[in-house]
């Protein structure tokens, strides 16, 4: 037993390197943002292993640092990573030809079909677009396509 402890004490930086690698590998497989904090803590311990700090103290610092990182930084990082931008691609329909599917007047909105999708449509001019007529999309505001006569 004493020989295992002396071998461990002589190679303590390598033990922490091994723990770092294992934690990072587990994190890369799970992407749960849990073991990465233990990996970071173990990486810090690689450098502390070169000090005369005894192993029980190093182990305490490792666990304390990992828990502090887990509790205080994981929610912030998780929130930042979960901010997904939803691409609408509405810009690509501006300038395209649409078919009127419901009559559009200056006072009433109607609807148009663009690339197989139905859009609420309105006109900015004092014109009327009858059902079945073609028009060009000028602008998108919210969920309304503003169209003009061809």
Coordinates of N, CA and C in Angstrom, one line a residue:
X1 N 0.8 -1.2 0.0 CA 0.0 0.0 0.0 C 0.9 1.3 0.0
X2 N 1.9 1.2 0.8 CA 2.8 2.4 0.8 C 3.5 2.6 -0.5
X3 N 3.8 1.5 -1.2 CA 4.4 1.7 -2.5 C 3.5 2.3 -3.5
X4 N 2.2 2.0 -3.5 CA 1.2 2.7 -4.4 C 1.1 4.2 -4.1
X5 N 1.1 4.5 -2.8 CA 1.0 5.9 -2.4 C 2.3 6.7 -2.9
X6 N 3.4 6.1 -2.7 CA 4.7 6.8 -3.1 C 4.7 6.9 -4.6
X7 N 4.3 5.9 -5.4 CA 4.3 6.0 -6.8 C 3.3 7.1 -7.3
X8 N 2.1 7.1 -6.6 CA 1.1 8.1 -6.9 C 1.6 9.5 -6.6
X9 N 2.3 9.7 -5.5 CA 2.8 11.0 -5.1 C 3.9 11.5 -6.0
X10 N 4.7 10.5 -6.6 CA 5.8 10.9 -7.5 C 5.2 11.3 -8.9
X11 N 4.1 10.8 -9.2 CA 3.5 11.0 -10.5 C 2.2 11.8 -10.5
X12 N 2.0 12.6 -9.4 CA 0.7 13.3 -9.2 C 0.3 14.2 -10.4
X13 N 1.3 15.0 -11.0 CA 0.9 15.8 -12.1 C 0.3 14.9 -13.3
X14 N 0.8 13.7 -13.5 CA 0.3 12.9 -14.5 C -1.1 12.3 -14.2
X15 N -1.3 12.1 -12.9 CA -2.6 11.6 -12.5 C -3.7 12.7 -12.8
X16 N -3.3 14.0 -12.5 CA -4.3 15.1 -12.9 C -4.4 15.2 -14.4
X17 N -3.4 15.0 -15.1 CA -3.5 15.1 -16.6 C -4.4 14.0 -17.1
X18 N -4.3 12.8 -16.5 CA -5.2 11.7 -16.9 C -6.6 12.0 -16.5
X19 N -6.9 12.6 -15.4 CA -8.2 12.9 -15.0 C -8.8 14.0 -15.9
X20 N -7.9 15.0 -16.3 CA -8.4 16.0 -17.2 C -8.8 15.4 -18.5
X21 N -8.0 14.5 -19.1 CA -8.3 13.9 -20.4 C -9.6 13.1 -20.3
X22 N -9.8 12.3 -19.2 CA -11.0 11.5 -19.0 C -12.2 12.4 -19.0
X23 N -12.1 13.4 -18.2 CA -13.3 14.3 -18.0 C -13.6 15.0 -19.4
X24 N -12.6 15.4 -20.1 CA -12.9 16.1 -21.4 C -13.5 15.1 -22.4
X25 N -13.0 13.9 -22.4 CA -13.6 12.8 -23.3 C -15.0 12.6 -22.9
X26 N -15.3 12.4 -21.6 CA -16.7 12.2 -21.2 C -17.6 13.3 -21.7
X27 N -17.1 14.6 -21.5 CA -17.9 15.7 -21.8 C -18.1 15.8 -23.3
X28 N -17.1 15.4 -24.1 CA -17.3 15.5 -25.6 C -18.2 14.4 -26.1
X29 N -18.4 13.4 -25.3 CA -19.4 12.3 -25.7 C -20.8 12.7 -25.2
X30 N -20.9 13.4 -24.1 CA -22.3 13.7 -23.5 C -22.8 15.1 -23.8
X31 N -21.9 16.0 -23.9 CA -22.2 17.5 -24.1 C -23.2 17.9 -23.0
X32 N -23.0 17.5 -21.8 CA -24.0 17.8 -20.8 C -23.5 19.0 -19.9
X33 N -22.3 19.5 -20.2 CA -21.7 20.7 -19.5 C -21.6 20.3 -18.0
X34 N -21.2 19.1 -17.7 CA -21.1 18.7 -16.3 C -19.6 18.3 -16.0
X35 N -19.1 17.4 -16.7 CA -17.7 16.9 -16.5 C -16.7 17.9 -17.0
X36 N -17.0 18.8 -17.8 CA -16.0 19.8 -18.3 C -15.5 20.6 -17.1
X37 N -16.3 20.9 -16.1 CA -15.9 21.7 -15.0 C -14.9 20.9 -14.1
X38 N -15.1 19.6 -14.0 CA -14.1 18.7 -13.3 C -12.8 18.6 -14.2
X39 N -12.9 18.6 -15.5 CA -11.8 18.6 -16.3 C -10.9 19.9 -16.2
X40 N -11.6 21.0 -16.1 CA -10.9 22.3 -15.9 C -10.3 22.3 -14.5
X41 N -11.0 21.8 -13.5 CA -10.4 21.8 -12.2 C -9.2 20.9 -12.1
X42 N -9.3 19.7 -12.8 CA -8.1 18.8 -12.8 C -6.9 19.5 -13.6
X43 N -7.2 20.3 -14.6 CA -6.2 20.9 -15.3 C -5.4 21.9 -14.4
X44 N -6.2 22.6 -13.6 CA -5.6 23.5 -12.6 C -4.7 22.7 -11.6
X45 N -5.2 21.6 -11.3 CA -4.5 20.7 -10.3 C -3.1 20.2 -10.9
X46 N -3.0 20.1 -12.2 CA -1.7 19.7 -12.8 C -0.6 20.6 -12.3
X47 N -0.9 21.9 -12.3 CA 0.1 22.9 -11.9 C 0.3 22.9 -10.3
X48 N -0.8 22.7 -9.6 CA -0.7 22.7 -8.1 C 0.0 21.4 -7.7
X49 N 0.0 20.4 -8.5 CA 0.7 19.2 -8.1 C 2.2 19.3 -8.0
X50 N 2.8 20.4 -8.6 CA 4.2 20.7 -8.5 C 4.6 21.4 -7.2
X51 N 3.6 21.8 -6.4 CA 3.8 22.4 -5.1 C 3.9 21.4 -4.1
X52 N 4.4 21.7 -2.9 CA 4.5 20.7 -1.8 C 3.1 20.4 -1.1
X53 N 2.0 20.8 -1.7 CA 0.7 20.6 -1.2 C 0.4 19.1 -1.1
X54 N 0.0 18.6 0.0 CA -0.3 17.2 0.2 C -1.5 16.8 -0.7
X55 N -1.6 15.5 -1.0 CA -2.7 15.0 -1.9 C -4.1 15.2 -1.4
X56 N -4.3 15.0 -0.1 CA -5.7 15.3 0.4 C -6.1 16.8 0.2
X57 N -5.2 17.7 0.4 CA -5.5 19.1 0.2 C -5.7 19.4 -1.3
X58 N -4.9 18.7 -2.2 CA -5.2 18.9 -3.6 C -6.5 18.3 -4.0
X59 N -6.9 17.2 -3.4 CA -8.2 16.6 -3.7 C -9.3 17.5 -3.3
X60 N -9.2 18.1 -2.1 CA -10.2 19.0 -1.6 C -10.3 20.2 -2.6
X61 N -9.2 20.8 -3.0 CA -9.2 22.0 -3.9 C -9.9 21.6 -5.2
X62 N -9.5 20.4 -5.7 CA -10.1 19.9 -7.0 C -11.6 19.8 -6.9
X63 N -12.1 19.2 -5.9 CA -13.6 19.0 -5.7 C -14.3 20.4 -5.5
X64 N -13.7 21.2 -4.6 CA -14.3 22.5 -4.3 C -14.3 23.4 -5.6
X65 N -13.2 23.5 -6.3 CA -13.2 24.3 -7.6 C -14.1 23.8 -8.6
X66 N -14.2 22.4 -8.8 CA -15.1 21.9 -9.7 C -16.6 22.2 -9.4
X67 N -16.9 22.1 -8.1 CA -18.3 22.4 -7.7 C -18.6 23.9 -7.8
X68 N -17.7 24.7 -7.5 CA -17.9 26.2 -7.7 C -18.1 26.5 -9.2
X69 N -17.3 25.9 -10.0 CA -17.5 26.1 -11.5 C -18.8 25.5 -12.0
X70 N -19.2 24.4 -11.5 CA -20.4 23.7 -11.9 C -21.6 24.5 -11.5
X71 N -21.6 25.0 -10.3 CA -22.8 25.7 -9.7 C -22.9 27.1 -10.3
X72 N -21.8 27.9 -10.5 CA -21.9 29.3 -10.9 C -21.7 29.5 -12.4
X73 N -21.0 28.7 -13.1 CA -20.7 29.0 -14.5 C -21.6 28.2 -15.4
X74 N -22.0 27.0 -15.0 CA -22.7 26.1 -15.9 C -24.0 26.8 -16.4
X75 N -24.9 27.4 -15.5 CA -26.1 28.0 -16.0 C -25.9 29.1 -17.0
X76 N -24.8 29.9 -16.8 CA -24.5 31.0 -17.7 C -24.1 30.5 -19.1
X77 N -23.2 29.5 -19.1 CA -22.7 28.9 -20.3 C -23.9 28.2 -21.0
X78 N -24.7 27.5 -20.3 CA -25.8 26.8 -20.9 C -26.8 27.7 -21.5
X79 N -27.0 28.9 -20.9 CA -27.9 29.9 -21.4 C -27.3 30.5 -22.7
X80 N -26.1 30.7 -22.7 CA -25.4 31.3 -23.9 C -25.4 30.3 -25.1
X81 N -25.2 29.0 -24.8 CA -25.2 28.0 -25.9 C -26.6 27.7 -26.4
X82 N -27.6 28.0 -25.6 CA -29.0 27.6 -26.1 C -29.7 28.8 -26.8
X83 N -29.0 29.9 -27.0 CA -29.6 31.0 -27.8 C -29.5 30.7 -29.3
X84 N -30.5 30.0 -29.8 CA -30.5 29.7 -31.2 C -31.2 30.7 -32.0
X85 N -30.6 31.2 -33.0 CA -31.2 32.1 -33.9 C -32.0 31.4 -34.9
X86 N -33.3 31.8 -35.0 CA -34.2 31.1 -35.9 C -34.2 31.9 -37.2
X87 N -33.7 31.3 -38.3 CA -33.6 31.9 -39.5 C -34.9 31.9 -40.3
X88 N -35.4 33.1 -40.7 CA -36.7 33.1 -41.4 C -36.6 33.1 -42.9
X89 N -35.5 33.6 -43.4 CA -35.3 33.7 -44.8 C -36.3 34.5 -45.5
X90 N -37.0 35.4 -44.8 CA -38.0 36.2 -45.5 C -37.4 37.1 -46.6
X91 N -36.1 37.5 -46.4 CA -35.5 38.4 -47.3 C -35.5 37.8 -48.8
X92 N -35.4 36.5 -48.9 CA -35.3 35.9 -50.2 C -36.6 36.0 -51.0
X93 N -37.7 36.3 -50.4 CA -38.9 36.4 -51.2 C -39.2 37.8 -51.7
X94 N -38.4 38.8 -51.2 CA -38.6 40.2 -51.7 C -38.1 40.2 -53.1
X95 N -39.0 40.8 -54.0 CA -38.7 40.9 -55.4 C -39.2 39.7 -56.2
X96 N -39.8 38.7 -55.5 CA -40.3 37.6 -56.3 C -41.8 37.8 -56.6
X97 N -42.2 37.1 -57.6 CA -43.6 37.2 -58.1 C -44.5 36.3 -57.2
X98 N -45.6 36.8 -56.8 CA -46.6 36.1 -56.0 C -48.0 36.1 -56.7
X99 N -48.8 35.1 -56.3 CA -50.1 35.0 -56.9 C -51.1 35.4 -55.8
X100 N -52.0 36.2 -56.1 CA -53.0 36.7 -55.1 C -54.0 35.5 -54.9
X101 N -54.2 35.1 -53.7 CA -55.2 34.1 -53.4 C -56.4 34.6 -52.7
X102 N -56.4 35.9 -52.2 CA -57.5 36.5 -51.6 C -57.4 38.0 -52.0
X103 N -58.5 38.6 -52.5 CA -58.5 40.0 -53.0 C -57.9 40.9 -52.0
X104 N -57.0 41.8 -52.5 CA -56.3 42.8 -51.7 C -56.7 44.2 -52.2
X105 N -57.2 45.0 -51.2 CA -57.5 46.4 -51.5 C -56.7 47.3 -50.6
X106 N -56.8 48.6 -50.9 CA -56.1 49.6 -50.0 C -56.5 49.6 -48.6
X107 N -57.8 49.2 -48.4 CA -58.4 49.2 -47.0 C -58.3 47.8 -46.4
X108 N -58.3 46.7 -47.1 CA -58.3 45.3 -46.6 C -57.1 44.5 -47.0
X109 N -56.6 43.8 -46.1 CA -55.5 42.9 -46.4 C -56.1 41.7 -47.1
X110 N -55.3 41.0 -47.9 CA -55.7 39.8 -48.5 C -54.6 38.8 -48.3
X111 N -54.4 37.9 -49.2 CA -53.3 36.9 -49.1 C -52.7 36.6 -50.5
X112 N -51.4 36.2 -50.4 CA -50.7 35.8 -51.6 C -50.0 34.5 -51.4
X113 N -49.7 33.8 -52.5 CA -48.9 32.6 -52.3 C -47.6 32.8 -53.0
X114 N -46.5 32.6 -52.2 CA -45.2 32.8 -52.7 C -44.4 31.5 -52.4
X115 N -43.8 30.9 -53.4 CA -43.0 29.6 -53.2 C -43.8 28.6 -52.4
X116 N -45.1 28.5 -52.7 CA -45.9 27.5 -52.0 C -46.4 27.8 -50.6
X117 N -46.0 29.0 -50.1 CA -46.4 29.4 -48.8 C -47.4 30.6 -48.9
X118 N -48.4 30.5 -48.0 CA -49.4 31.6 -47.9 C -49.0 32.7 -47.0
X119 N -49.1 33.9 -47.5 CA -48.7 35.1 -46.7 C -49.9 36.1 -46.7
X120 N -50.0 36.8 -45.6 CA -51.0 37.9 -45.5 C -50.3 39.0 -46.3
X121 N -51.2 39.7 -47.1 CA -50.6 40.7 -48.0 C -51.4 42.0 -47.9
X122 N -50.7 43.0 -48.2 CA -51.3 44.4 -48.2 C -50.7 45.2 -49.3
X123 N -51.3 46.3 -49.7 CA -50.7 47.2 -50.7 C -50.6 48.5 -50.1
X124 N -49.6 49.3 -50.5 CA -49.3 50.6 -50.0 C -50.0 51.7 -50.9
X125 N -50.3 51.3 -52.1 CA -51.0 52.2 -53.1 C -52.5 52.1 -53.0
X126 N -53.2 53.0 -53.7 CA -54.7 52.9 -53.7 C -55.0 52.0 -55.0
X127 N -54.8 50.7 -54.9 CA -55.1 49.8 -56.0 C -55.8 48.6 -55.4
X128 N -56.4 47.8 -56.3 CA -57.1 46.6 -55.9 C -56.4 45.4 -56.7
X129 N -56.0 44.4 -56.1 CA -55.5 43.2 -56.7 C -56.5 42.1 -56.6
X130 N -57.0 41.6 -57.7 CA -58.0 40.5 -57.7 C -57.4 39.2 -57.5
X131 N -58.2 38.2 -57.0 CA -57.7 36.9 -56.8 C -57.2 36.3 -58.2
X132 N -56.1 35.6 -58.2 CA -55.5 35.0 -59.4 C -54.5 35.9 -60.1
X133 N -54.5 37.2 -59.8 CA -53.6 38.1 -60.4 C -52.2 38.0 -59.8
X134 N -51.2 38.4 -60.6 CA -49.8 38.3 -60.1 C -49.3 39.7 -59.6
X135 N -48.4 39.6 -58.7 CA -47.9 40.8 -58.1 C -46.4 40.6 -57.7
X136 N -45.7 41.6 -57.3 CA -44.3 41.5 -56.9 C -44.2 41.9 -55.4
X137 N -43.5 41.2 -54.6 CA -43.3 41.5 -53.2 C -42.3 42.6 -53.1
X138 N -42.7 43.7 -52.5 CA -41.8 44.8 -52.3 C -41.1 44.8 -50.9
X139 N -41.8 44.4 -49.9 CA -41.3 44.5 -48.5 C -42.0 43.5 -47.6
X140 N -41.4 43.1 -46.5 CA -42.0 42.3 -45.5 C -42.0 43.1 -44.2
X141 N -43.1 43.2 -43.5 CA -43.2 43.8 -42.2 C -44.0 42.9 -41.3
X142 N -43.2 42.3 -40.4 CA -43.9 41.3 -39.5 C -44.2 40.1 -40.3
X143 N -45.6 39.8 -40.4 CA -46.0 38.6 -41.1 C -46.8 39.1 -42.4
X144 N -46.7 40.3 -42.7 CA -47.4 40.9 -43.9 C -46.4 41.2 -45.0
X145 N -46.8 40.7 -46.2 CA -46.0 41.0 -47.4 C -46.7 42.2 -48.1
X146 N -45.9 43.2 -48.3 CA -46.4 44.3 -49.1 C -46.1 44.1 -50.5
X147 N -47.1 44.2 -51.3 CA -47.0 43.8 -52.8 C -47.4 45.0 -53.6
X148 N -46.9 44.9 -54.9 CA -47.3 46.0 -55.9 C -47.7 45.2 -57.2
X149 N -48.5 45.9 -57.9 CA -49.0 45.4 -59.2 C -47.8 45.2 -60.2
X150 N -47.9 44.2 -61.0 CA -46.8 44.0 -62.0 C -47.1 45.0 -63.2

